[in-house]
PDB file of C-alpha atoms and ligand atoms in Angstrom:
ATOM      1  CA  MET A   1     -34.220-126.670  77.894  1.00 90.00           C
ATOM      2  CA  TRP A   2     -30.924-127.342  76.133  1.00 97.00           C
ATOM      3  CA  ARG A   3     -28.066-125.130  77.417  1.00 97.00           C
ATOM      4  CA  TYR A   4     -24.856-123.737  75.916  1.00 98.00           C
ATOM      5  CA  PRO A   5     -21.756-124.733  77.874  1.00 98.00           C
ATOM      6  CA  ALA A   6     -20.339-121.204  77.384  1.00 98.00           C
ATOM      7  CA  THR A   7     -21.748-117.716  76.875  1.00 98.00           C
ATOM      8  CA  VAL A   8     -19.098-116.459  74.452  1.00 98.00           C
ATOM      9  CA  LEU A   9     -17.766-118.382  71.456  1.00 98.00           C
ATOM     10  CA  ALA A  10     -14.780-117.393  69.351  1.00 98.00           C
ATOM     11  CA  HIS A  11     -16.161-116.915  65.835  1.00 98.00           C
ATOM     12  CA  ARG A  12     -14.396-119.013  63.185  1.00 98.00           C
ATOM     13  CA  GLY A  13     -11.977-120.241  65.830  1.00 96.00           C
ATOM     14  CA  GLY A  14      -9.986-117.145  66.628  1.00 95.00           C
ATOM     15  CA  GLY A  15     -12.175-114.233  65.556  1.00 96.00           C
ATOM     16  CA  THR A  16     -10.309-111.606  63.589  1.00 96.00           C
ATOM     17  CA  LEU A  17      -7.005-112.070  65.402  1.00 96.00           C
ATOM     18  CA  ALA A  18      -5.838-114.916  63.182  1.00 97.00           C
ATOM     19  CA  PRO A  19      -6.818-116.487  59.876  1.00 98.00           C
ATOM     20  CA  GLU A  20     -10.385-117.747  60.182  1.00 98.00           C
ATOM     21  CA  ASN A  21     -11.220-121.443  60.287  1.00 98.00           C
ATOM     22  CA  THR A  22      -7.635-122.589  60.776  1.00 98.00           C
ATOM     23  CA  LEU A  23      -5.756-124.368  63.521  1.00 98.00           C
ATOM     24  CA  ALA A  24      -3.748-121.158  64.006  1.00 98.00           C
ATOM     25  CA  GLY A  25      -7.005-119.328  64.645  1.00 98.00           C
ATOM     26  CA  LEU A  26      -8.093-121.963  67.106  1.00 98.00           C
ATOM     27  CA  HIS A  27      -4.759-121.652  68.945  1.00 98.00           C
ATOM     28  CA  GLN A  28      -5.282-117.903  69.133  1.00 97.00           C
ATOM     29  CA  GLY A  29      -8.718-118.425  70.661  1.00 97.00           C
ATOM     30  CA  MET A  30      -7.394-120.995  73.099  1.00 98.00           C
ATOM     31  CA  ALA A  31      -4.500-118.751  74.089  1.00 97.00           C
ATOM     32  CA  ARG A  32      -7.082-116.187  75.162  1.00 97.00           C
ATOM     33  CA  GLY A  33      -8.888-118.760  77.254  1.00 97.00           C
ATOM     34  CA  PHE A  34     -11.685-119.700  74.867  1.00 98.00           C
ATOM     35  CA  ARG A  35     -12.923-123.259  75.175  1.00 98.00           C
ATOM     36  CA  ALA A  36     -15.937-122.785  72.908  1.00 98.00           C
ATOM     37  CA  ILE A  37     -15.852-121.887  69.223  1.00 98.00           C
ATOM     38  CA  GLU A  38     -17.959-121.589  66.100  1.00 98.00           C
ATOM     39  CA  TYR A  39     -16.600-122.684  62.721  1.00 98.00           C
ATOM     40  CA  ASP A  40     -17.812-123.531  59.235  1.00 98.00           C
ATOM     41  CA  VAL A  41     -17.738-126.849  57.380  1.00 98.00           C
ATOM     42  CA  MET A  42     -18.387-127.807  53.757  1.00 98.00           C
ATOM     43  CA  LEU A  43     -17.667-130.777  51.523  1.00 98.00           C
ATOM     44  CA  ALA A  44     -14.773-131.111  49.142  1.00 98.00           C
ATOM     45  CA  ARG A  45     -15.176-132.845  45.758  1.00 97.00           C
ATOM     46  CA  ASP A  46     -14.529-136.266  47.255  1.00 97.00           C
ATOM     47  CA  GLY A  47     -17.259-135.759  49.854  1.00 98.00           C
ATOM     48  CA  VAL A  48     -14.760-135.217  52.673  1.00 98.00           C
ATOM     49  CA  PRO A  49     -15.663-132.227  54.862  1.00 98.00           C
ATOM     50  CA  VAL A  50     -13.202-129.378  55.325  1.00 98.00           C
ATOM     51  CA  VAL A  51     -13.222-126.321  57.582  1.00 98.00           C
ATOM     52  CA  MET A  52     -14.013-123.433  55.273  1.00 97.00           C
ATOM     53  CA  HIS A  53     -16.393-120.496  55.067  1.00 97.00           C
ATOM     54  CA  ASP A  54     -16.493-119.427  51.419  1.00 97.00           C
ATOM     55  CA  PRO A  55     -17.674-121.838  48.709  1.00 95.00           C
ATOM     56  CA  CYS A  56     -14.877-120.593  46.458  1.00 96.00           C
ATOM     57  CA  LEU A  57     -11.166-119.931  46.716  1.00 97.00           C
ATOM     58  CA  GLY A  58      -9.695-116.455  46.448  1.00 97.00           C
ATOM     59  CA  ARG A  59     -10.462-114.639  49.682  1.00 98.00           C
ATOM     60  CA  THR A  60      -8.951-116.790  52.428  1.00 97.00           C
ATOM     61  CA  VAL A  61      -7.381-119.528  50.349  1.00 97.00           C
ATOM     62  CA  ALA A  62      -4.964-118.729  47.575  1.00 89.00           C
ATOM     63  CA  GLY A  63      -6.249-120.117  44.284  1.00 92.00           C
ATOM     64  CA  THR A  64      -9.250-120.114  41.991  1.00 95.00           C
ATOM     65  CA  GLY A  65     -12.409-122.135  41.524  1.00 97.00           C
ATOM     66  CA  ASN A  66     -14.810-123.720  43.982  1.00 96.00           C
ATOM     67  CA  VAL A  67     -14.099-125.755  47.082  1.00 96.00           C
ATOM     68  CA  PHE A  68     -16.079-128.496  45.382  1.00 95.00           C
ATOM     69  CA  ASP A  69     -13.615-128.554  42.458  1.00 96.00           C
ATOM     70  CA  TYR A  70     -10.912-130.042  44.700  1.00 98.00           C
ATOM     71  CA  ASP A  71     -10.457-133.127  46.825  1.00 98.00           C
ATOM     72  CA  ALA A  72      -9.970-132.549  50.536  1.00 98.00           C
ATOM     73  CA  ARG A  73      -6.294-133.537  50.441  1.00 98.00           C
ATOM     74  CA  GLU A  74      -5.684-130.968  47.699  1.00 98.00           C
ATOM     75  CA  LEU A  75      -7.386-128.267  49.784  1.00 98.00           C
ATOM     76  CA  ALA A  76      -5.404-129.332  52.846  1.00 97.00           C
ATOM     77  CA  ALA A  77      -2.225-128.543  50.917  1.00 97.00           C
ATOM     78  CA  MET A  78      -3.361-124.993  50.079  1.00 97.00           C
ATOM     79  CA  ASP A  79      -2.476-121.794  51.896  1.00 97.00           C
ATOM     80  CA  ALA A  80      -5.345-120.569  54.104  1.00 98.00           C
ATOM     81  CA  GLY A  81      -3.209-118.215  56.175  1.00 98.00           C
ATOM     82  CA  GLY A  82      -1.048-116.064  53.900  1.00 97.00           C
ATOM     83  CA  TRP A  83      -3.876-113.618  53.174  1.00 97.00           C
ATOM     84  CA  PHE A  84      -3.936-112.718  56.852  1.00 98.00           C
ATOM     85  CA  GLY A  85      -0.233-112.231  57.459  1.00 97.00           C
ATOM     86  CA  ARG A  86       3.138-113.500  56.364  1.00 97.00           C
ATOM     87  CA  GLN A  87       3.655-115.446  59.579  1.00 97.00           C
ATOM     88  CA  TYR A  88       0.600-117.549  58.714  1.00 97.00           C
ATOM     89  CA  LYS A  89       1.651-118.412  55.173  1.00 97.00           C
ATOM     90  CA  GLY A  90       1.242-122.134  54.561  1.00 96.00           C
ATOM     91  CA  GLU A  91      -1.397-122.569  57.266  1.00 97.00           C
ATOM     92  CA  PRO A  92      -3.559-125.303  55.732  1.00 97.00           C
ATOM     93  CA  VAL A  93      -7.269-125.702  55.184  1.00 98.00           C
ATOM     94  CA  PRO A  94      -8.145-128.073  58.051  1.00 98.00           C
ATOM     95  CA  LEU A  95      -9.807-131.397  57.455  1.00 98.00           C
ATOM     96  CA  PHE A  96     -12.973-131.342  59.537  1.00 98.00           C
ATOM     97  CA  VAL A  97     -12.315-134.667  61.269  1.00 98.00           C
ATOM     98  CA  GLU A  98      -8.824-133.646  62.361  1.00 98.00           C
ATOM     99  CA  PHE A  99      -9.978-130.210  63.474  1.00 98.00           C
ATOM    100  CA  ALA A 100     -12.892-131.630  65.472  1.00 98.00           C
ATOM    101  CA  GLN A 101     -10.679-134.287  67.058  1.00 98.00           C
ATOM    102  CA  PHE A 102      -8.235-131.594  68.127  1.00 98.00           C
ATOM    103  CA  CYS A 103     -11.077-129.599  69.685  1.00 98.00           C
ATOM    104  CA  LYS A 104     -12.425-132.634  71.456  1.00 98.00           C
ATOM    105  CA  ALA A 105      -9.000-133.650  72.779  1.00 98.00           C
ATOM    106  CA  ASN A 106      -8.465-130.125  74.125  1.00 98.00           C
ATOM    107  CA  GLY A 107     -11.879-129.645  75.686  1.00 98.00           C
ATOM    108  CA  VAL A 108     -13.019-127.055  73.157  1.00 98.00           C
ATOM    109  CA  TRP A 109     -16.766-127.137  72.647  1.00 98.00           C
ATOM    110  CA  MET A 110     -17.944-126.760  69.059  1.00 98.00           C
ATOM    111  CA  ASN A 111     -20.777-125.017  67.309  1.00 98.00           C
ATOM    112  CA  ILE A 112     -20.303-126.498  63.859  1.00 99.00           C
ATOM    113  CA  GLU A 113     -21.947-124.462  61.153  1.00 99.00           C
ATOM    114  CA  ILE A 114     -22.921-126.651  58.215  1.00 98.00           C
ATOM    115  CA  LYS A 115     -22.205-124.478  55.194  1.00 98.00           C
ATOM    116  CA  PRO A 116     -23.174-126.531  52.153  1.00 97.00           C
ATOM    117  CA  ALA A 117     -21.924-125.668  48.714  1.00 92.00           C
ATOM    118  CA  PRO A 118     -24.922-124.853  46.504  1.00 89.00           C
ATOM    119  CA  GLY A 119     -26.836-128.053  45.745  1.00 92.00           C
ATOM    120  CA  TYR A 120     -25.102-130.171  48.404  1.00 95.00           C
ATOM    121  CA  ASP A 121     -27.273-129.372  51.417  1.00 98.00           C
ATOM    122  CA  VAL A 122     -28.595-132.879  52.043  1.00 98.00           C
ATOM    123  CA  GLN A 123     -25.250-134.593  51.565  1.00 98.00           C
ATOM    124  CA  THR A 124     -23.355-132.095  53.736  1.00 98.00           C
ATOM    125  CA  GLY A 125     -25.857-132.250  56.567  1.00 98.00           C
ATOM    126  CA  ALA A 126     -25.766-136.041  56.646  1.00 98.00           C
ATOM    127  CA  VAL A 127     -21.980-136.368  56.428  1.00 98.00           C
ATOM    128  CA  VAL A 128     -21.285-133.856  59.194  1.00 99.00           C
ATOM    129  CA  ALA A 129     -23.963-135.251  61.493  1.00 99.00           C
ATOM    130  CA  ARG A 130     -22.746-138.842  61.056  1.00 98.00           C
ATOM    131  CA  ILE A 131     -19.147-137.895  61.814  1.00 98.00           C
ATOM    132  CA  VAL A 132     -20.107-135.973  64.945  1.00 99.00           C
ATOM    133  CA  SER A 133     -22.407-138.753  66.079  1.00 98.00           C
ATOM    134  CA  ALA A 134     -19.605-141.326  65.767  1.00 98.00           C
ATOM    135  CA  MET A 135     -16.949-139.090  67.320  1.00 98.00           C
ATOM    136  CA  PHE A 136     -19.136-138.313  70.344  1.00 98.00           C
ATOM    137  CA  ALA A 137     -20.912-141.664  70.660  1.00 98.00           C
ATOM    138  CA  ASP A 138     -19.718-142.165  74.242  1.00 98.00           C
ATOM    139  CA  GLU A 139     -20.769-138.678  75.351  1.00 98.00           C
ATOM    140  CA  ILE A 140     -24.167-139.083  73.688  1.00 98.00           C
ATOM    141  CA  ALA A 141     -24.686-142.472  75.328  1.00 98.00           C
ATOM    142  CA  ALA A 142     -23.654-141.060  78.716  1.00 97.00           C
ATOM    143  CA  GLY A 143     -26.009-138.091  78.343  1.00 96.00           C
ATOM    144  CA  GLU A 144     -23.117-135.611  78.553  1.00 96.00           C
ATOM    145  CA  SER A 145     -24.977-133.117  76.421  1.00 94.00           C
ATOM    146  CA  GLU A 146     -22.728-130.208  77.366  1.00 94.00           C
ATOM    147  CA  ARG A 147     -19.856-131.881  75.490  1.00 97.00           C
ATOM    148  CA  VAL A 148     -21.684-132.842  72.301  1.00 98.00           C
ATOM    149  CA  PRO A 149     -21.261-130.260  69.509  1.00 98.00           C
ATOM    150  CA  LEU A 150     -24.183-128.225  68.254  1.00 98.00           C
ATOM    151  CA  LEU A 151     -24.865-128.283  64.510  1.00 99.00           C
ATOM    152  CA  SER A 152     -26.253-125.080  63.018  1.00 99.00           C
ATOM    153  CA  SER A 153     -27.110-124.054  59.487  1.00 98.00           C
ATOM    154  CA  PHE A 154     -28.919-121.508  57.386  1.00 98.00           C
ATOM    155  CA  SER A 155     -29.915-124.478  55.231  1.00 98.00           C
ATOM    156  CA  HIS A 156     -33.172-126.060  56.316  1.00 98.00           C
ATOM    157  CA  ALA A 157     -32.499-129.013  54.019  1.00 98.00           C
ATOM    158  CA  ALA A 158     -29.107-129.595  55.637  1.00 98.00           C
ATOM    159  CA  LEU A 159     -30.649-129.564  59.109  1.00 98.00           C
ATOM    160  CA  LEU A 160     -33.416-131.960  58.077  1.00 98.00           C
ATOM    161  CA  SER A 161     -30.795-134.253  56.650  1.00 98.00           C
ATOM    162  CA  ALA A 162     -28.648-133.993  59.795  1.00 99.00           C
ATOM    163  CA  ARG A 163     -31.667-134.889  61.882  1.00 98.00           C
ATOM    164  CA  GLU A 164     -32.380-137.904  59.717  1.00 98.00           C
ATOM    165  CA  ALA A 165     -28.757-139.087  59.866  1.00 98.00           C
ATOM    166  CA  ALA A 166     -28.089-138.485  63.570  1.00 98.00           C
ATOM    167  CA  PRO A 167     -31.128-137.250  65.501  1.00 98.00           C
ATOM    168  CA  GLN A 168     -29.249-137.316  68.811  1.00 98.00           C
ATOM    169  CA  VAL A 169     -26.815-134.564  67.728  1.00 98.00           C
ATOM    170  CA  PRO A 170     -28.466-131.225  68.601  1.00 98.00           C
ATOM    171  CA  ARG A 171     -29.364-128.705  65.914  1.00 98.00           C
ATOM    172  CA  ALA A 172     -29.925-124.950  65.716  1.00 98.00           C
ATOM    173  CA  CYS A 173     -31.628-122.909  62.997  1.00 98.00           C
ATOM    174  CA  LEU A 174     -29.499-120.048  61.716  1.00 98.00           C
ATOM    175  CA  MET A 175     -31.622-117.111  60.618  1.00 98.00           C
ATOM    176  CA  SER A 176     -30.493-113.705  59.588  1.00 97.00           C
ATOM    177  CA  GLU A 177     -33.920-112.314  60.456  1.00 97.00           C
ATOM    178  CA  LEU A 178     -36.657-114.057  62.395  1.00 97.00           C
ATOM    179  CA  ARG A 179     -39.405-114.392  59.838  1.00 92.00           C
ATOM    180  CA  PRO A 180     -42.978-115.223  60.905  1.00 95.00           C
ATOM    181  CA  ASP A 181     -42.434-118.958  60.391  1.00 97.00           C
ATOM    182  CA  TRP A 182     -39.309-119.196  62.575  1.00 98.00           C
ATOM    183  CA  GLU A 183     -40.907-121.461  65.168  1.00 98.00           C
ATOM    184  CA  ARG A 184     -42.391-123.844  62.619  1.00 98.00           C
ATOM    185  CA  ARG A 185     -38.995-124.165  60.942  1.00 98.00           C
ATOM    186  CA  ALA A 186     -37.320-124.830  64.275  1.00 98.00           C
ATOM    187  CA  ARG A 187     -39.855-127.518  65.187  1.00 98.00           C
ATOM    188  CA  GLU A 188     -39.497-129.171  61.770  1.00 98.00           C
ATOM    189  CA  VAL A 189     -35.825-129.877  62.389  1.00 98.00           C
ATOM    190  CA  ASP A 190     -36.394-130.480  66.114  1.00 98.00           C
ATOM    191  CA  ALA A 191     -34.005-127.626  66.895  1.00 98.00           C
ATOM    192  CA  VAL A 192     -32.821-126.827  70.400  1.00 98.00           C
ATOM    193  CA  ALA A 193     -31.890-123.246  69.532  1.00 98.00           C
ATOM    194  CA  ILE A 194     -32.284-120.273  67.231  1.00 98.00           C
ATOM    195  CA  HIS A 195     -29.103-118.557  65.996  1.00 98.00           C
ATOM    196  CA  ALA A 196     -29.967-115.040  64.904  1.00 98.00           C
ATOM    197  CA  ASN A 197     -28.115-112.063  63.498  1.00 98.00           C
ATOM    198  CA  HIS A 198     -28.099-109.631  66.403  1.00 98.00           C
ATOM    199  CA  ARG A 199     -28.452-106.678  64.021  1.00 98.00           C
ATOM    200  CA  HIS A 200     -32.004-107.685  63.163  1.00 98.00           C
ATOM    201  CA  LEU A 201     -33.122-109.152  66.489  1.00 98.00           C
ATOM    202  CA  THR A 202     -35.557-107.235  68.692  1.00 98.00           C
ATOM    203  CA  ALA A 203     -36.095-107.575  72.424  1.00 98.00           C
ATOM    204  CA  GLY A 204     -39.630-108.781  71.699  1.00 98.00           C
ATOM    205  CA  GLN A 205     -38.406-111.531  69.397  1.00 98.00           C
ATOM    206  CA  ALA A 206     -35.847-112.614  71.970  1.00 98.00           C
ATOM    207  CA  ALA A 207     -38.642-112.957  74.514  1.00 98.00           C
ATOM    208  CA  GLN A 208     -40.718-114.995  72.030  1.00 98.00           C
ATOM    209  CA  VAL A 209     -37.878-117.432  71.412  1.00 98.00           C
ATOM    210  CA  LYS A 210     -37.361-117.909  75.130  1.00 98.00           C
ATOM    211  CA  ALA A 211     -41.107-118.334  75.670  1.00 98.00           C
ATOM    212  CA  ALA A 212     -40.991-121.101  73.061  1.00 98.00           C
ATOM    213  CA  GLU A 213     -38.389-122.798  75.290  1.00 98.00           C
ATOM    214  CA  LEU A 214     -35.679-122.594  72.686  1.00 98.00           C
ATOM    215  CA  ALA A 215     -32.148-121.453  73.428  1.00 98.00           C
ATOM    216  CA  LEU A 216     -31.083-118.215  71.733  1.00 98.00           C
ATOM    217  CA  PHE A 217     -27.702-117.355  70.246  1.00 98.00           C
ATOM    218  CA  CYS A 218     -26.572-114.261  68.353  1.00 98.00           C
ATOM    219  CA  TYR A 219     -23.902-113.743  65.731  1.00 98.00           C
ATOM    220  CA  THR A 220     -21.539-111.867  65.454  1.00 98.00           C
ATOM    221  CA  VAL A 221     -21.352-109.495  68.402  1.00 98.00           C
ATOM    222  CA  ASN A 222     -18.222-107.359  68.528  1.00 98.00           C
ATOM    223  CA  ASP A 223     -19.245-104.508  70.822  1.00 98.00           C
ATOM    224  CA  PRO A 224     -19.231-105.221  74.591  1.00 98.00           C
ATOM    225  CA  ALA A 225     -22.105-102.792  75.260  1.00 98.00           C
ATOM    226  CA  ARG A 226     -24.253-104.498  72.646  1.00 98.00           C
ATOM    227  CA  ALA A 227     -23.321-107.890  74.071  1.00 98.00           C
ATOM    228  CA  ARG A 228     -24.504-106.772  77.515  1.00 98.00           C
ATOM    229  CA  GLU A 229     -27.756-105.511  76.038  1.00 98.00           C
ATOM    230  CA  LEU A 230     -28.414-108.814  74.276  1.00 98.00           C
ATOM    231  CA  LEU A 231     -27.719-110.826  77.415  1.00 98.00           C
ATOM    232  CA  GLY A 232     -30.184-108.532  79.169  1.00 98.00           C
ATOM    233  CA  TRP A 233     -32.795-109.517  76.594  1.00 98.00           C
ATOM    234  CA  GLY A 234     -32.323-113.167  77.526  1.00 98.00           C
ATOM    235  CA  VAL A 235     -29.883-114.144  74.778  1.00 98.00           C
ATOM    236  CA  ASP A 236     -28.049-117.201  76.088  1.00 98.00           C
ATOM    237  CA  ALA A 237     -24.818-117.069  74.111  1.00 98.00           C
ATOM    238  CA  PHE A 238     -23.113-115.355  71.178  1.00 98.00           C
ATOM    239  CA  CYS A 239     -20.025-115.516  69.034  1.00 98.00           C
ATOM    240  CA  THR A 240     -17.554-112.721  68.582  1.00 98.00           C
ATOM    241  CA  ASP A 241     -14.764-111.743  66.225  1.00 98.00           C
ATOM    242  CA  ARG A 242     -13.294-109.455  68.867  1.00 98.00           C
ATOM    243  CA  ILE A 243     -11.847-111.991  71.235  1.00 98.00           C
ATOM    244  CA  ASP A 244      -9.479-109.239  72.344  1.00 96.00           C
ATOM    245  CA  LEU A 245     -12.409-107.103  73.598  1.00 97.00           C
ATOM    246  CA  ILE A 246     -14.831-109.775  74.757  1.00 98.00           C
ATOM    247  CA  GLY A 247     -13.195-112.597  76.677  1.00 97.00           C
ATOM    248  CA  PRO A 248     -14.514-116.034  77.569  1.00 97.00           C
ATOM    249  CA  GLY A 249     -15.570-114.839  81.030  1.00 95.00           C
ATOM    250  CA  PHE A 250     -17.696-111.965  79.704  1.00 97.00           C
ATOM    251  CA  PRO A 251     -19.544-110.092  81.179  1.00 90.00           C
ATOM    252  CA  ILE A 252     -17.609-110.680  84.400  1.00 83.00           C
ATOM    253  CA  GLY A 253     -14.098-111.361  83.092  1.00 63.00           C
TER     254      GLY A 253
HETATM  255  O1  LIG B 301     -22.759-119.245  62.888  1.00 62.65           O
HETATM  256  C1  LIG B 301     -22.847-117.885  62.994  1.00 62.65           C
HETATM  257  C2  LIG B 301     -22.179-117.143  61.863  1.00 62.65           C
HETATM  258  O2  LIG B 301     -20.914-117.694  61.634  1.00 62.65           O
HETATM  259  C3  LIG B 301     -23.002-117.169  60.618  1.00 62.65           C
HETATM  260  O3  LIG B 301     -22.496-116.420  59.561  1.00 62.65           O
HETATM  261  O4  LIG B 301     -21.209-116.062  57.525  1.00 62.65           O
HETATM  262  O5  LIG B 301     -20.088-115.772  59.692  1.00 62.65           O
HETATM  263  O6  LIG B 301     -20.672-118.030  58.861  1.00 62.65           O
HETATM  264  P1  LIG B 301     -21.053-116.587  58.880  1.00 62.65           P
HETATM  265 MG1  LIG B 302     -20.218-119.380  60.518  1.00 62.65          MG
END
């Protein structure tokens, strides 16, 4: 069975201690010892992927309109940090390739969530998978699976497309709730893992996922007691916003 290289991932790079999906957030996570993170990727107008959660500007990036209304270089010049605090003003929207290269160079393992803008599922899945496949070609060839990023998505179409473009890059199905067809969907994209919202997961479902020989990940777990409970159910790994409460060595450290 495929295995996560870490039990705890810093959600969106640095959880809620720094602006999400930025290099500053990643530095915050790394400063607390995290060497495994989750972050979100979508395409800009020119088809270049950027690190971003929302499909529109306004919440984390100053401005108006959709991410897809701008080229990547325009987004990279926008302020993705000022909303969080004055000291982060001017923190840019990262280009995915640069962000991933920084992670790779610093030994930070990546769960890359493919977050397609509406209507761009197939294109986003293929672009992200091809980039990861090229960036980690040596690790893939050497069978160093613990270093190759994991692609996850709520979008079945994006995962199918990622599989088509780069089958050797592992995939996980993101599901808020495990519906009755969860295993069929996972098999269709040849997934190695299920990524479930812990709020809706039951102990019985966790056991079913493990019995199906799939890895199991939960998002976004911010309470240490709940995290312990989930690990007790057989959950393999999870991401957290509270990197101040749940460290990379949890449950021991
Ligand atoms: O990948 C897990 C989690 O990040 C999914 O939800 O909205 O925080 O990207 P969201
Ligand atoms: Mg995400």
